[in-house]
mmCIF file of C-alpha atoms (C1' of nucleotides) in Angstrom:
data_model
loop_
_atom_site.group_PDB
_atom_site.id
_atom_site.type_symbol
_atom_site.label_atom_id
_atom_site.label_comp_id
_atom_site.label_asym_id
_atom_site.label_seq_id
_atom_site.Cartn_x
_atom_site.Cartn_y
_atom_site.Cartn_z
ATOM 1 C CA MET A 9 85.199 112.918 109.838
ATOM 2 C CA THR A 10 84.878 109.830 111.431
ATOM 3 C CA ALA A 11 88.301 108.438 109.976
ATOM 4 C CA PRO A 12 90.327 106.388 112.391
ATOM 5 C CA PHE A 13 93.216 108.805 111.546
ATOM 6 C CA THR A 14 93.574 112.599 111.262
ATOM 7 C CA PRO A 15 94.788 114.424 108.031
ATOM 8 C CA SER A 16 98.134 115.142 110.124
ATOM 9 C CA GLU A 17 98.956 111.387 109.965
ATOM 10 C CA ILE A 18 98.612 111.318 106.563
ATOM 11 C CA TRP A 19 100.306 114.128 105.706
ATOM 12 C CA TYR A 20 103.250 112.690 107.937
ATOM 13 C CA LEU A 21 103.708 109.382 106.016
ATOM 14 C CA LEU A 22 103.547 111.294 102.824
ATOM 15 C CA SER A 23 106.776 113.028 103.774
ATOM 16 C CA ARG A 24 108.289 110.060 104.119
ATOM 17 C CA ILE A 25 108.079 108.635 100.756
ATOM 18 C CA PRO A 26 111.744 109.170 99.643
ATOM 19 C CA LYS A 27 112.173 110.634 96.239
ATOM 20 C CA GLY A 28 111.684 108.099 93.137
ATOM 21 C CA CYS A 29 109.728 106.100 94.709
ATOM 22 C CA VAL A 30 105.373 105.721 94.749
ATOM 23 C CA VAL A 31 102.637 104.487 96.753
ATOM 24 C CA THR A 32 99.199 103.757 96.637
ATOM 25 C CA TYR A 33 96.311 105.405 98.121
ATOM 26 C CA GLY A 34 94.991 102.173 99.861
ATOM 27 C CA GLN A 35 99.089 101.538 101.101
ATOM 28 C CA LEU A 36 98.961 105.098 102.795
ATOM 29 C CA ALA A 37 95.417 103.976 104.438
ATOM 30 C CA ASN A 38 97.049 100.362 105.229
ATOM 31 C CA MET A 39 100.147 102.356 106.710
ATOM 32 C CA ALA A 40 97.612 104.644 108.797
ATOM 33 C CA GLY A 41 96.079 101.528 110.102
ATOM 34 C CA ALA A 42 93.046 102.046 108.740
ATOM 35 C CA PRO A 43 92.445 99.444 105.568
ATOM 36 C CA GLY A 44 89.428 100.132 103.443
ATOM 37 C CA TYR A 45 89.908 103.926 103.984
ATOM 38 C CA ALA A 46 91.727 104.440 100.430
ATOM 39 C CA ARG A 47 89.164 106.881 99.223
ATOM 40 C CA VAL A 48 89.424 108.818 102.162
ATOM 41 C CA VAL A 49 93.006 109.383 101.806
ATOM 42 C CA GLY A 50 92.170 110.884 98.341
ATOM 43 C CA ASN A 51 90.011 113.277 99.882
ATOM 44 C CA ILE A 52 92.707 114.398 102.266
ATOM 45 C CA LEU A 53 95.125 114.898 99.211
ATOM 46 C CA LYS A 54 92.706 116.594 97.239
ATOM 47 C CA GLN A 55 92.430 119.113 99.915
ATOM 48 C CA LEU A 56 96.224 119.865 100.492
ATOM 49 C CA PRO A 57 97.062 123.405 99.597
ATOM 50 C CA ALA A 58 97.940 124.402 95.958
ATOM 51 C CA GLY A 59 101.768 125.701 96.935
ATOM 52 C CA THR A 60 102.044 122.469 99.546
ATOM 53 C CA ASP A 61 105.623 120.928 99.650
ATOM 54 C CA LEU A 62 104.537 117.352 100.260
ATOM 55 C CA PRO A 63 105.187 115.193 97.387
ATOM 56 C CA TRP A 64 101.970 114.458 96.860
ATOM 57 C CA HIS A 65 102.623 113.068 93.091
ATOM 58 C CA ARG A 66 104.052 110.240 94.751
ATOM 59 C CA VAL A 67 100.846 108.824 95.109
ATOM 60 C CA ILE A 68 99.133 107.162 92.701
ATOM 61 C CA ASN A 69 96.223 104.585 92.327
ATOM 62 C CA GLY A 70 96.139 100.424 92.920
ATOM 63 C CA LYS A 71 96.626 100.188 89.214
ATOM 64 C CA GLY A 72 99.770 101.983 88.733
ATOM 65 C CA GLN A 73 98.332 104.747 87.300
ATOM 66 C CA ILE A 74 97.559 108.658 87.878
ATOM 67 C CA SER A 75 94.217 109.262 88.925
ATOM 68 C CA PHE A 76 93.644 112.331 87.360
ATOM 69 C CA PRO A 77 91.747 112.676 83.449
ATOM 70 C CA ASP A 78 94.815 111.739 81.087
ATOM 71 C CA GLY A 79 95.696 115.068 79.537
ATOM 72 C CA SER A 80 94.059 117.410 82.426
ATOM 73 C CA SER A 81 96.919 119.925 83.980
ATOM 74 C CA ARG A 82 97.026 118.040 87.255
ATOM 75 C CA TYR A 83 97.724 114.512 85.363
ATOM 76 C CA ASN A 84 100.580 116.531 83.243
ATOM 77 C CA LEU A 85 102.178 118.229 86.302
ATOM 78 C CA GLN A 86 101.890 114.891 88.069
ATOM 79 C CA LYS A 87 103.747 112.814 85.290
ATOM 80 C CA LEU A 88 105.978 115.374 85.074
ATOM 81 C CA ARG A 89 107.260 115.496 88.447
ATOM 82 C CA LEU A 90 107.739 111.800 88.632
ATOM 83 C CA GLU A 91 109.817 111.659 85.508
ATOM 84 C CA GLN A 92 112.182 113.922 86.747
ATOM 85 C CA GLU A 93 112.533 112.050 90.035
ATOM 86 C CA GLY A 94 113.260 108.734 87.777
ATOM 87 C CA VAL A 95 109.878 107.481 87.776
ATOM 88 C CA ASN A 96 109.462 105.328 84.422
ATOM 89 C CA ILE A 97 105.940 105.987 83.124
ATOM 90 C CA SER A 98 104.943 103.828 79.962
ATOM 91 C CA TYR A 99 101.500 103.436 78.320
ATOM 92 C CA GLY A 100 99.943 105.709 81.199
ATOM 93 C CA LYS A 101 101.263 103.169 83.968
ATOM 94 C CA VAL A 102 103.844 103.475 86.690
ATOM 95 C CA ASN A 103 106.177 100.195 87.101
ATOM 96 C CA LEU A 104 104.913 99.403 90.702
ATOM 97 C CA LYS A 105 107.025 96.286 90.869
ATOM 98 C CA ALA A 106 110.206 98.888 90.381
ATOM 99 C CA HIS A 107 109.208 102.185 92.361
ATOM 100 C CA GLN A 108 106.682 101.022 94.725
ATOM 101 C CA TRP A 109 108.068 102.094 98.221
ATOM 102 C CA HIS A 110 107.217 99.374 100.686
ATOM 103 C CA GLY A 111 107.911 101.417 104.059
ATOM 104 C CA GLU A 112 110.731 102.665 105.779
ATOM 105 C "C1'" DA B 24 67.109 111.070 106.026
ATOM 106 C "C1'" DT B 25 68.591 110.077 100.690
ATOM 107 C "C1'" DC B 26 71.432 110.498 96.738
ATOM 108 C "C1'" DA B 27 75.036 111.498 94.131
ATOM 109 C "C1'" DT B 28 79.939 112.056 93.398
ATOM 110 C "C1'" DG B 29 85.127 111.171 94.235
ATOM 111 C "C1'" DA B 30 92.963 111.792 93.633
ATOM 112 C "C1'" DC B 31 90.428 104.040 95.655
ATOM 113 C "C1'" DG B 32 90.055 98.777 95.515
ATOM 114 C "C1'" DG B 33 89.051 93.858 94.862
ATOM 115 C "C1'" DC B 34 86.479 90.010 92.487
ATOM 116 C "C1'" DT B 35 84.918 88.888 87.918
ATOM 117 C "C1'" DG B 36 84.149 87.565 83.310
ATOM 118 C "C1'" DT C 20 95.261 91.563 80.381
ATOM 119 C "C1'" DC C 21 91.098 94.145 80.433
ATOM 120 C "C1'" DA C 22 86.634 96.179 81.103
ATOM 121 C "C1'" DG C 23 82.618 96.019 84.392
ATOM 122 C "C1'" DC C 24 80.449 96.058 88.459
ATOM 123 C "C1'" DC C 25 79.883 96.572 92.841
ATOM 124 C "C1'" DG C 26 81.649 97.564 97.535
ATOM 125 C "C1'" DC C 27 83.806 101.061 100.809
ATOM 126 C "C1'" DC C 28 84.149 105.496 103.347
ATOM 127 C "C1'" DA C 29 83.413 111.009 103.747
ATOM 128 C "C1'" DT C 30 81.089 115.000 102.225
ATOM 129 C "C1'" DG C 31 78.202 118.355 100.015
ATOM 130 C "C1'" DA C 32 73.096 119.134 97.708
#
DNA sequence: ATCATGACGGCTG
DNA sequence: TCAGCCGCCATGA
């Protein structure tokens, strides 16, 4: 827990992501003022309670892909939620140019 | 203290 | 464009 930011900071940033948009783990780290801490952001999302209201599904990796094994239940849930928000996913990848959120 | 493992990312062939 | 490989930081055995 020597990270330069706290889980609550990440939770706040998460709550700010507009519906229909996505951000990458590395982006959240940068927004928190901690370049290089992408994996740590992932650790924090991993610890979110199952029924959380935070839009964790709007976070994907830098390749525009969902960071869960293809076909796993979590993968399917994230994909479903994104598509319901109008995020286009083709060939397992999100069109970052079109949906990536760049800040307020 | 060391090693393996992640909801990661950048560089390279 | 894409698969490999390697670096990164935290956590748990």
